[in-house]
mmCIF file of C-alpha atoms in Angstrom:
data_model
loop_
_atom_site.group_PDB
_atom_site.id
_atom_site.type_symbol
_atom_site.label_atom_id
_atom_site.label_comp_id
_atom_site.label_asym_id
_atom_site.label_seq_id
_atom_site.Cartn_x
_atom_site.Cartn_y
_atom_site.Cartn_z
ATOM 1 C CA MET S 1 -7.602 43.286 28.726
ATOM 2 C CA ASN S 2 -6.782 44.132 32.244
ATOM 3 C CA ALA S 3 -4.182 43.422 34.866
ATOM 4 C CA ASP S 4 -5.747 40.516 35.915
ATOM 5 C CA ASP S 5 -6.408 39.015 32.403
ATOM 6 C CA THR S 6 -2.474 39.987 31.229
ATOM 7 C CA ALA S 7 -1.533 37.969 34.220
ATOM 8 C CA ALA S 8 -3.768 35.105 33.910
ATOM 9 C CA ALA S 9 -2.165 34.903 30.048
ATOM 10 C CA ILE S 10 0.938 35.094 31.393
ATOM 11 C CA ALA S 11 0.515 32.337 33.404
ATOM 12 C CA LYS S 12 -0.984 29.981 31.071
ATOM 13 C CA VAL S 13 1.586 30.546 28.930
ATOM 14 C CA ILE S 14 4.670 29.728 31.214
ATOM 15 C CA GLU S 15 2.479 26.726 32.807
ATOM 16 C CA ASN S 16 1.995 25.055 28.808
ATOM 17 C CA ALA S 17 6.105 25.974 27.711
ATOM 18 C CA PRO S 18 7.574 23.016 26.141
ATOM 19 C CA ASP S 19 10.295 21.157 27.928
ATOM 20 C CA TRP S 20 12.619 22.411 25.318
ATOM 21 C CA LEU S 21 11.839 26.386 26.199
ATOM 22 C CA ARG S 22 12.213 25.468 29.621
ATOM 23 C CA GLN S 23 15.527 23.614 29.716
ATOM 24 C CA ASP S 24 17.130 26.344 26.674
ATOM 25 C CA LEU S 25 15.730 29.275 29.615
ATOM 26 C CA ALA S 26 18.244 27.350 32.251
ATOM 27 C CA SER S 27 20.903 26.843 29.696
ATOM 28 C CA LYS S 28 24.396 28.175 30.410
ATOM 29 C CA ASP S 29 25.054 28.386 26.250
ATOM 30 C CA PRO S 30 24.192 31.932 25.902
ATOM 31 C CA GLY S 31 22.717 31.145 22.221
ATOM 32 C CA LEU S 32 20.478 28.809 23.353
ATOM 33 C CA ARG S 33 19.397 31.162 26.261
ATOM 34 C CA THR S 34 18.488 33.739 23.887
ATOM 35 C CA ARG S 35 16.773 31.759 21.444
ATOM 36 C CA ALA S 36 14.201 30.466 24.353
ATOM 37 C CA GLU S 37 13.594 33.997 25.748
ATOM 38 C CA GLU S 38 12.874 35.474 22.114
ATOM 39 C CA THR S 39 10.907 32.238 21.683
ATOM 40 C CA LEU S 40 9.082 33.075 25.108
ATOM 41 C CA VAL S 41 8.456 36.816 24.248
ATOM 42 C CA ALA S 42 6.766 35.617 20.770
ATOM 43 C CA ILE S 43 4.592 33.361 22.404
ATOM 44 C CA ILE S 44 3.803 35.848 25.312
ATOM 45 C CA THR S 45 2.959 38.375 22.775
ATOM 46 C CA ALA S 46 0.876 36.205 20.584
ATOM 47 C CA ALA S 47 -1.058 35.264 23.733
ATOM 48 C CA LEU S 48 -1.749 39.036 24.973
ATOM 49 C CA ARG S 49 -2.964 39.759 21.359
ATOM 50 C CA LYS S 50 -5.908 37.145 21.867
#
């Protein structure tokens, strides 16, 4: 996977991120934010392994 493919895969993940994930990333609650960050990392990692 080249840099353009990687960027496209990450962009697609972000575009398709569920609303709860977006809301939790913007949350002032550190626990919610951490959970959302970890979830986003897992989703991006899975997308890059395809």
